[in-house]
Amino acid sequence: IQEVFPDQQPIDRTSMNSWEDENFLAAVKKTGRKKLVMAALWTEVCLAFPTLAAIKDGYEVYIVTDASAGTSVEAHNMSIQRMIQAGAIPVTWESVLLEYQRDWARQETYDAVIEIAMQHGGAYGAGVIYAHTMFGGHEGA
């Protein structure tokens, strides 16, 4: 993540709930946005706790279910259900990527999105290569 966002300083914290960390919360508030896209490596704690707190504080939270993981499949699934019941909106990494792109005519992000889809998109990535080649693009990014 640091390679993709080199200007972002990691927030060192002790709390399991990032929403309880003053520096984290200040960074979120500084953006001025009320929609959050969140993922975490410990679904039932590091994703669930801040998601539930953010919803309570009036944020609209999108949880990236396939970019998160729990200590077990059961723990992950139950935590996802808990967050959905509280108002979180479940999404996948591909839906987030393509929602940000929105329009293939948007050239400033086109090549990067194509590259990500081809590298990580499985069957969708293969379809992107096909469409990209058939409709005047070039294979590869």
CSV table of N, CA and C in Angstrom, one decimal:
chain,number,residue,atom,x,y,z
A,1,ILE,N,0.8,-1.2,0.0
A,1,ILE,CA,0.0,0.0,0.0
A,1,ILE,C,0.9,1.2,0.0
A,2,GLN,N,2.0,1.2,0.8
A,2,GLN,CA,2.9,2.3,0.8
A,2,GLN,C,3.5,2.7,-0.5
A,3,GLU,N,3.7,1.6,-1.4
A,3,GLU,CA,4.2,1.9,-2.7
A,3,GLU,C,3.2,2.6,-3.6
A,4,VAL,N,2.0,2.4,-3.4
A,4,VAL,CA,0.9,3.0,-4.2
A,4,VAL,C,0.6,4.4,-3.7
A,5,PHE,N,0.7,4.6,-2.4
A,5,PHE,CA,0.5,5.9,-1.8
A,5,PHE,C,1.7,6.3,-1.0
A,6,PRO,N,2.8,6.7,-1.6
A,6,PRO,CA,4.0,7.0,-0.9
A,6,PRO,C,4.0,8.2,-0.1
A,7,ASP,N,3.1,9.1,-0.4
A,7,ASP,CA,3.0,10.4,0.4
A,7,ASP,C,2.1,10.2,1.7
A,8,GLN,N,1.5,9.1,1.8
A,8,GLN,CA,0.7,8.9,3.0
A,8,GLN,C,1.5,8.3,4.2
A,9,GLN,N,1.4,8.9,5.3
A,9,GLN,CA,2.1,8.5,6.5
A,9,GLN,C,1.3,7.4,7.2
A,10,PRO,N,1.8,6.3,7.5
A,10,PRO,CA,1.1,5.3,8.3
A,10,PRO,C,0.7,5.8,9.6
A,11,ILE,N,-0.4,5.4,10.2
A,11,ILE,CA,-0.8,5.9,11.5
A,11,ILE,C,-0.6,4.7,12.5
A,12,ASP,N,0.4,5.0,13.4
A,12,ASP,CA,0.7,4.0,14.4
A,12,ASP,C,-0.3,4.1,15.5
A,13,ARG,N,-0.9,3.0,15.8
A,13,ARG,CA,-2.0,3.1,16.9
A,13,ARG,C,-1.9,1.8,17.7
A,14,THR,N,-2.5,1.9,18.9
A,14,THR,CA,-2.6,0.7,19.8
A,14,THR,C,-4.0,0.1,19.8
A,15,SER,N,-5.0,0.9,19.5
A,15,SER,CA,-6.4,0.4,19.6
A,15,SER,C,-6.7,-0.6,18.4
A,16,MET,N,-7.5,-1.6,18.7
A,16,MET,CA,-8.0,-2.5,17.7
A,16,MET,C,-9.0,-1.8,16.8
A,17,ASN,N,-9.7,-0.8,17.3
A,17,ASN,CA,-10.7,0.0,16.6
A,17,ASN,C,-10.0,1.3,16.1
A,18,SER,N,-9.7,1.4,14.8
A,18,SER,CA,-9.1,2.6,14.3
A,18,SER,C,-9.9,3.8,14.5
A,19,TRP,N,-11.2,3.7,14.6
A,19,TRP,CA,-12.1,4.8,14.8
A,19,TRP,C,-11.9,5.5,16.2
A,20,GLU,N,-11.3,4.7,17.1
A,20,GLU,CA,-11.0,5.3,18.4
A,20,GLU,C,-9.7,6.0,18.5
A,21,ASP,N,-8.9,5.9,17.4
A,21,ASP,CA,-7.6,6.6,17.4
A,21,ASP,C,-7.8,8.0,16.9
A,22,GLU,N,-7.3,9.0,17.7
A,22,GLU,CA,-7.5,10.4,17.3
A,22,GLU,C,-6.9,10.8,16.0
A,23,ASN,N,-5.7,10.3,15.7
A,23,ASN,CA,-5.0,10.6,14.5
A,23,ASN,C,-5.8,10.0,13.3
A,24,PHE,N,-6.3,8.8,13.4
A,24,PHE,CA,-7.0,8.2,12.3
A,24,PHE,C,-8.3,8.9,12.1
A,25,LEU,N,-9.0,9.2,13.1
A,25,LEU,CA,-10.3,9.9,13.0
A,25,LEU,C,-10.1,11.3,12.4
A,26,ALA,N,-9.0,12.0,12.8
A,26,ALA,CA,-8.7,13.3,12.3
A,26,ALA,C,-8.4,13.3,10.8
A,27,ALA,N,-7.7,12.2,10.4
A,27,ALA,CA,-7.4,12.1,9.0
A,27,ALA,C,-8.6,11.8,8.1
A,28,VAL,N,-9.6,11.0,8.7
A,28,VAL,CA,-10.8,10.8,8.0
A,28,VAL,C,-11.6,12.1,7.9
A,29,LYS,N,-11.8,12.8,9.0
A,29,LYS,CA,-12.5,14.0,9.0
A,29,LYS,C,-11.9,15.1,8.1
A,30,LYS,N,-10.6,15.1,8.0
A,30,LYS,CA,-9.9,16.1,7.2
A,30,LYS,C,-10.3,16.0,5.7
A,31,THR,N,-10.7,14.8,5.3
A,31,THR,CA,-11.1,14.6,3.9
A,31,THR,C,-12.4,15.3,3.5
A,32,GLY,N,-13.2,15.5,4.6
A,32,GLY,CA,-14.5,16.2,4.3
A,32,GLY,C,-15.5,15.3,3.7
A,33,ARG,N,-15.2,14.0,3.5
A,33,ARG,CA,-16.1,13.1,2.8
A,33,ARG,C,-16.9,12.3,3.8
A,34,LYS,N,-18.1,11.9,3.4
A,34,LYS,CA,-19.0,11.2,4.3
A,34,LYS,C,-19.2,9.7,3.8
A,35,LYS,N,-18.6,9.4,2.7
A,35,LYS,CA,-18.6,8.0,2.2
A,35,LYS,C,-17.2,7.4,2.4
A,36,LEU,N,-17.2,6.2,3.0
A,36,LEU,CA,-15.9,5.6,3.2
A,36,LEU,C,-15.9,4.2,2.5
A,37,VAL,N,-14.8,3.8,1.9
A,37,VAL,CA,-14.6,2.5,1.4
A,37,VAL,C,-13.5,1.9,2.3
A,38,MET,N,-13.9,0.7,2.9
A,38,MET,CA,-13.0,0.1,3.9
A,38,MET,C,-12.8,-1.4,3.6
A,39,ALA,N,-11.6,-1.8,4.0
A,39,ALA,CA,-11.2,-3.2,3.9
A,39,ALA,C,-10.2,-3.4,5.0
A,40,ALA,N,-10.1,-4.7,5.5
A,40,ALA,CA,-9.1,-4.9,6.6
A,40,ALA,C,-8.7,-6.4,6.6
A,41,LEU,N,-7.6,-6.7,7.2
A,41,LEU,CA,-7.2,-8.1,7.3
A,41,LEU,C,-7.8,-8.9,8.4
A,42,TRP,N,-8.5,-8.3,9.3
A,42,TRP,CA,-9.2,-9.0,10.4
A,42,TRP,C,-10.6,-8.5,10.4
A,43,THR,N,-11.5,-9.1,9.6
A,43,THR,CA,-12.8,-8.6,9.3
A,43,THR,C,-13.6,-8.4,10.6
A,44,GLU,N,-13.6,-9.3,11.5
A,44,GLU,CA,-14.4,-9.2,12.7
A,44,GLU,C,-14.0,-8.2,13.7
A,45,VAL,N,-12.8,-7.6,13.6
A,45,VAL,CA,-12.3,-6.6,14.5
A,45,VAL,C,-11.9,-5.3,13.7
A,46,CYS,N,-10.9,-5.4,12.9
A,46,CYS,CA,-10.3,-4.3,12.3
A,46,CYS,C,-11.2,-3.7,11.2
A,47,LEU,N,-12.1,-4.4,10.7
A,47,LEU,CA,-13.1,-3.9,9.7
A,47,LEU,C,-14.4,-3.6,10.4
A,48,ALA,N,-14.9,-4.5,11.2
A,48,ALA,CA,-16.2,-4.4,11.9
A,48,ALA,C,-16.2,-3.2,12.9
A,49,PHE,N,-15.3,-3.1,13.7
A,49,PHE,CA,-15.3,-2.1,14.8
A,49,PHE,C,-15.4,-0.6,14.2
A,50,PRO,N,-14.4,-0.3,13.3
A,50,PRO,CA,-14.5,1.1,12.7
A,50,PRO,C,-15.7,1.3,11.8
A,51,THR,N,-16.2,0.2,11.1
A,51,THR,CA,-17.3,0.4,10.3
A,51,THR,C,-18.6,0.7,11.1
A,52,LEU,N,-18.8,-0.1,12.2
A,52,LEU,CA,-19.9,0.2,13.0
A,52,LEU,C,-19.9,1.5,13.7
A,53,ALA,N,-18.7,2.0,14.1
A,53,ALA,CA,-18.6,3.3,14.7
A,53,ALA,C,-18.8,4.4,13.7
A,54,ALA,N,-18.3,4.2,12.5
A,54,ALA,CA,-18.5,5.2,11.4
A,54,ALA,C,-19.9,5.4,11.0
A,55,ILE,N,-20.6,4.3,10.9
A,55,ILE,CA,-22.1,4.3,10.6
A,55,ILE,C,-22.8,5.1,11.7
A,56,LYS,N,-22.5,4.7,12.9
A,56,LYS,CA,-23.1,5.4,14.1
A,56,LYS,C,-22.8,6.9,14.0
A,57,ASP,N,-21.7,7.3,13.5
A,57,ASP,CA,-21.3,8.8,13.4
A,57,ASP,C,-21.8,9.4,12.1
A,58,GLY,N,-22.7,8.7,11.3
A,58,GLY,CA,-23.3,9.3,10.2
A,58,GLY,C,-22.6,9.1,8.8
A,59,TYR,N,-21.6,8.2,8.8
A,59,TYR,CA,-20.9,7.9,7.5
A,59,TYR,C,-21.6,6.8,6.8
A,60,GLU,N,-21.5,6.9,5.5
A,60,GLU,CA,-21.9,5.8,4.6
A,60,GLU,C,-20.7,4.9,4.3
A,61,VAL,N,-20.7,3.7,4.7
A,61,VAL,CA,-19.6,2.8,4.7
A,61,VAL,C,-19.8,1.7,3.7
A,62,TYR,N,-18.8,1.6,2.7
A,62,TYR,CA,-18.8,0.5,1.8
A,62,TYR,C,-17.7,-0.5,2.2
A,63,ILE,N,-18.0,-1.7,2.5
A,63,ILE,CA,-17.1,-2.7,2.9
A,63,ILE,C,-16.7,-3.6,1.8
A,64,VAL,N,-15.4,-3.7,1.5
A,64,VAL,CA,-14.9,-4.5,0.4
A,64,VAL,C,-14.6,-5.9,0.9
A,65,THR,N,-15.7,-6.7,0.7
A,65,THR,CA,-15.7,-8.0,1.3
A,65,THR,C,-14.6,-9.0,0.8
A,66,ASP,N,-14.2,-8.9,-0.5
A,66,ASP,CA,-13.2,-9.8,-1.0
A,66,ASP,C,-11.8,-9.2,-0.9
A,67,ALA,N,-11.7,-8.1,-0.3
A,67,ALA,CA,-10.3,-7.5,0.0
A,67,ALA,C,-10.1,-7.5,1.5
A,68,SER,N,-11.0,-8.3,2.2
A,68,SER,CA,-10.9,-8.4,3.7
A,68,SER,C,-10.9,-9.9,4.0
A,69,ALA,N,-10.4,-10.2,5.2
A,69,ALA,CA,-10.3,-11.6,5.7
A,69,ALA,C,-10.4,-11.7,7.2
A,70,GLY,N,-11.1,-12.7,7.6
A,70,GLY,CA,-11.3,-13.0,9.0
A,70,GLY,C,-10.4,-14.1,9.5
A,71,THR,N,-10.5,-14.5,10.8
A,71,THR,CA,-9.7,-15.6,11.3
A,71,THR,C,-10.3,-16.9,10.8
A,72,SER,N,-11.5,-16.9,10.3
A,72,SER,CA,-12.1,-18.1,9.7
A,72,SER,C,-13.1,-17.6,8.7
A,73,VAL,N,-13.6,-18.5,7.8
A,73,VAL,CA,-14.6,-18.2,6.9
A,73,VAL,C,-15.9,-17.8,7.7
A,74,GLU,N,-16.2,-18.5,8.7
A,74,GLU,CA,-17.4,-18.3,9.5
A,74,GLU,C,-17.3,-16.9,10.2
A,75,ALA,N,-16.1,-16.6,10.8
A,75,ALA,CA,-16.0,-15.3,11.4
A,75,ALA,C,-16.1,-14.1,10.4
A,76,HIS,N,-15.5,-14.3,9.2
A,76,HIS,CA,-15.6,-13.3,8.2
A,76,HIS,C,-17.1,-13.1,7.8
A,77,ASN,N,-17.8,-14.2,7.5
A,77,ASN,CA,-19.1,-14.1,7.0
A,77,ASN,C,-20.1,-13.5,8.0
A,78,MET,N,-19.9,-13.9,9.3
A,78,MET,CA,-20.8,-13.4,10.3
A,78,MET,C,-20.5,-11.9,10.5
A,79,SER,N,-19.3,-11.5,10.5
A,79,SER,CA,-19.0,-10.1,10.6
A,79,SER,C,-19.5,-9.2,9.5
A,80,ILE,N,-19.4,-9.8,8.3
A,80,ILE,CA,-20.0,-9.1,7.1
A,80,ILE,C,-21.5,-8.9,7.3
A,81,GLN,N,-22.2,-10.0,7.7
A,81,GLN,CA,-23.6,-9.9,8.0
A,81,GLN,C,-23.9,-8.8,9.1
A,82,ARG,N,-23.2,-8.8,10.1
A,82,ARG,CA,-23.4,-7.9,11.2
A,82,ARG,C,-23.3,-6.4,10.7
A,83,MET,N,-22.2,-6.2,9.9
A,83,MET,CA,-22.1,-4.8,9.3
A,83,MET,C,-23.2,-4.4,8.4
A,84,ILE,N,-23.6,-5.4,7.6
A,84,ILE,CA,-24.7,-5.1,6.6
A,84,ILE,C,-26.0,-4.8,7.4
A,85,GLN,N,-26.3,-5.5,8.5
A,85,GLN,CA,-27.4,-5.3,9.3
A,85,GLN,C,-27.4,-3.9,9.9
A,86,ALA,N,-26.2,-3.4,10.2
A,86,ALA,CA,-26.0,-2.1,10.7
A,86,ALA,C,-26.0,-1.0,9.7
A,87,GLY,N,-26.0,-1.3,8.4
A,87,GLY,CA,-26.1,-0.3,7.4
A,87,GLY,C,-25.0,-0.3,6.4
A,88,ALA,N,-23.9,-1.1,6.6
A,88,ALA,CA,-22.8,-1.1,5.7
A,88,ALA,C,-23.2,-1.6,4.3
A,89,ILE,N,-22.6,-1.2,3.3
A,89,ILE,CA,-22.9,-1.6,1.9
A,89,ILE,C,-21.8,-2.5,1.4
A,90,PRO,N,-22.1,-3.8,1.1
A,90,PRO,CA,-21.0,-4.7,0.7
A,90,PRO,C,-20.7,-4.5,-0.8
A,91,VAL,N,-19.4,-4.5,-1.1
A,91,VAL,CA,-18.9,-4.4,-2.5
A,91,VAL,C,-17.7,-5.3,-2.7
A,92,THR,N,-17.4,-5.5,-3.9
A,92,THR,CA,-16.2,-6.3,-4.2
A,92,THR,C,-15.1,-5.3,-4.8
A,93,TRP,N,-13.9,-5.8,-4.8
A,93,TRP,CA,-12.8,-4.9,-5.3
A,93,TRP,C,-13.0,-4.5,-6.7
A,94,GLU,N,-13.6,-5.4,-7.5
A,94,GLU,CA,-13.8,-5.1,-8.9
A,94,GLU,C,-14.9,-4.0,-9.1
A,95,SER,N,-15.9,-4.1,-8.3
A,95,SER,CA,-17.0,-3.1,-8.4
A,95,SER,C,-16.5,-1.8,-7.9
A,96,VAL,N,-15.6,-1.7,-6.9
A,96,VAL,CA,-15.0,-0.4,-6.5
A,96,VAL,C,-14.2,0.1,-7.6
A,97,LEU,N,-13.3,-0.7,-8.2
A,97,LEU,CA,-12.4,-0.3,-9.3
A,97,LEU,C,-13.2,0.3,-10.5
A,98,LEU,N,-14.2,-0.4,-10.9
A,98,LEU,CA,-15.0,0.0,-12.1
A,98,LEU,C,-15.9,1.1,-11.8
A,99,GLU,N,-16.4,1.3,-10.5
A,99,GLU,CA,-17.2,2.4,-10.2
A,99,GLU,C,-16.4,3.7,-10.2
A,100,TYR,N,-15.1,3.6,-9.8
A,100,TYR,CA,-14.2,4.7,-9.8
A,100,TYR,C,-14.0,5.1,-11.3
A,101,GLN,N,-13.8,4.1,-12.2
A,101,GLN,CA,-13.5,4.4,-13.6
A,101,GLN,C,-14.7,4.9,-14.3
A,102,ARG,N,-15.9,4.3,-14.1
A,102,ARG,CA,-17.2,4.7,-14.6
A,102,ARG,C,-17.3,4.8,-16.1
A,103,ASP,N,-16.4,5.3,-16.8
A,103,ASP,CA,-16.5,5.5,-18.3
A,103,ASP,C,-15.1,5.1,-18.9
A,104,TRP,N,-15.2,4.2,-19.9
A,104,TRP,CA,-13.9,3.9,-20.5
A,104,TRP,C,-13.3,5.0,-21.3
A,105,ALA,N,-14.0,6.1,-21.6
A,105,ALA,CA,-13.5,7.2,-22.2
A,105,ALA,C,-12.6,8.1,-21.3
A,106,ARG,N,-12.7,7.8,-20.0
A,106,ARG,CA,-11.9,8.5,-19.0
A,106,ARG,C,-10.4,8.1,-19.1
A,107,GLN,N,-9.7,8.7,-19.9
A,107,GLN,CA,-8.3,8.3,-20.2
A,107,GLN,C,-7.3,8.4,-19.1
A,108,GLU,N,-7.5,9.3,-18.1
A,108,GLU,CA,-6.4,9.5,-17.1
A,108,GLU,C,-6.2,8.3,-16.2
A,109,THR,N,-7.2,7.4,-16.1
A,109,THR,CA,-7.1,6.2,-15.3
A,109,THR,C,-7.3,5.0,-16.1
A,110,TYR,N,-7.6,5.1,-17.4
A,110,TYR,CA,-7.9,3.9,-18.2
A,110,TYR,C,-6.8,2.9,-18.2
A,111,ASP,N,-5.5,3.2,-18.5
A,111,ASP,CA,-4.4,2.3,-18.6
A,111,ASP,C,-4.2,1.5,-17.3
A,112,ALA,N,-4.3,2.3,-16.2
A,112,ALA,CA,-4.0,1.6,-14.9
A,112,ALA,C,-5.2,0.7,-14.5
A,113,VAL,N,-6.4,1.0,-14.9
A,113,VAL,CA,-7.5,0.1,-14.6
A,113,VAL,C,-7.5,-1.1,-15.4
A,114,ILE,N,-7.1,-1.0,-16.7
A,114,ILE,CA,-7.0,-2.1,-17.6
A,114,ILE,C,-5.9,-3.0,-17.1
A,115,GLU,N,-4.7,-2.5,-16.6
A,115,GLU,CA,-3.6,-3.3,-16.1
A,115,GLU,C,-4.1,-4.0,-14.8
A,116,ILE,N,-4.8,-3.4,-13.9
A,116,ILE,CA,-5.2,-4.0,-12.7
A,116,ILE,C,-6.2,-5.2,-13.1
A,117,ALA,N,-7.1,-4.9,-14.0
A,117,ALA,CA,-8.1,-5.9,-14.3
A,117,ALA,C,-7.4,-7.1,-15.0
A,118,MET,N,-6.5,-6.9,-15.8
A,118,MET,CA,-5.8,-8.0,-16.5
A,118,MET,C,-5.0,-8.8,-15.5
A,119,GLN,N,-4.3,-8.2,-14.5
A,119,GLN,CA,-3.5,-8.9,-13.6
A,119,GLN,C,-4.3,-9.6,-12.5
A,120,HIS,N,-5.4,-9.0,-12.1
A,120,HIS,CA,-6.1,-9.6,-10.9
A,120,HIS,C,-7.6,-10.0,-11.2
A,121,GLY,N,-8.1,-9.8,-12.4
A,121,GLY,CA,-9.5,-9.9,-12.7
A,121,GLY,C,-10.0,-11.3,-13.1
A,122,GLY,N,-9.1,-12.3,-13.1
A,122,GLY,CA,-9.5,-13.6,-13.5
A,122,GLY,C,-10.2,-13.6,-14.9
A,123,ALA,N,-11.4,-14.3,-15.0
A,123,ALA,CA,-12.1,-14.3,-16.2
A,123,ALA,C,-12.5,-12.9,-16.7
A,124,TYR,N,-12.8,-12.0,-15.8
A,124,TYR,CA,-13.1,-10.6,-16.2
A,124,TYR,C,-11.8,-10.0,-16.9
A,125,GLY,N,-10.7,-10.3,-16.3
A,125,GLY,CA,-9.4,-9.8,-16.9
A,125,GLY,C,-9.2,-10.3,-18.3
A,126,ALA,N,-9.5,-11.6,-18.5
A,126,ALA,CA,-9.4,-12.1,-19.8
A,126,ALA,C,-10.3,-11.4,-20.8
A,127,GLY,N,-11.5,-11.2,-20.3
A,127,GLY,CA,-12.5,-10.4,-21.1
A,127,GLY,C,-12.1,-9.0,-21.5
A,128,VAL,N,-11.4,-8.4,-20.5
A,128,VAL,CA,-10.9,-7.0,-20.8
A,128,VAL,C,-9.8,-7.1,-21.9
A,129,ILE,N,-8.9,-8.1,-21.8
A,129,ILE,CA,-7.9,-8.2,-22.8
A,129,ILE,C,-8.6,-8.4,-24.2
A,130,TYR,N,-9.6,-9.2,-24.3
A,130,TYR,CA,-10.3,-9.5,-25.5
A,130,TYR,C,-11.0,-8.2,-26.0
A,131,ALA,N,-11.7,-7.5,-25.2
A,131,ALA,CA,-12.4,-6.3,-25.6
A,131,ALA,C,-11.4,-5.2,-26.0
A,132,HIS,N,-10.4,-5.1,-25.2
A,132,HIS,CA,-9.4,-4.1,-25.4
A,132,HIS,C,-8.7,-4.3,-26.8
A,133,THR,N,-8.5,-5.5,-27.1
A,133,THR,CA,-7.8,-5.9,-28.4
A,133,THR,C,-8.8,-5.7,-29.6
A,134,MET,N,-10.1,-6.1,-29.4
A,134,MET,CA,-11.0,-6.1,-30.5
A,134,MET,C,-11.5,-4.7,-30.8
A,135,PHE,N,-11.5,-3.8,-29.8
A,135,PHE,CA,-12.1,-2.5,-30.1
A,135,PHE,C,-11.0,-1.4,-30.2
A,136,GLY,N,-9.9,-1.8,-30.8
A,136,GLY,CA,-8.9,-0.8,-31.2
A,136,GLY,C,-7.8,-0.5,-30.1
A,137,GLY,N,-7.8,-1.2,-29.0
A,137,GLY,CA,-6.8,-1.0,-28.0
A,137,GLY,C,-5.6,-1.9,-28.4
A,138,HIS,N,-4.7,-2.0,-27.4
A,138,HIS,CA,-3.6,-2.9,-27.6
A,138,HIS,C,-3.5,-3.8,-26.4
A,139,GLU,N,-3.1,-5.0,-26.7
A,139,GLU,CA,-3.0,-5.9,-25.6
A,139,GLU,C,-1.9,-5.5,-24.6
A,140,GLY,N,-2.2,-5.6,-23.4
A,140,GLY,CA,-1.2,-5.1,-22.4
A,140,GLY,C,-1.4,-3.7,-22.1
A,141,ALA,N,-0.9,-3.3,-20.9
A,141,ALA,CA,-1.0,-1.8,-20.5
A,141,ALA,C,0.3,-1.2,-20.4
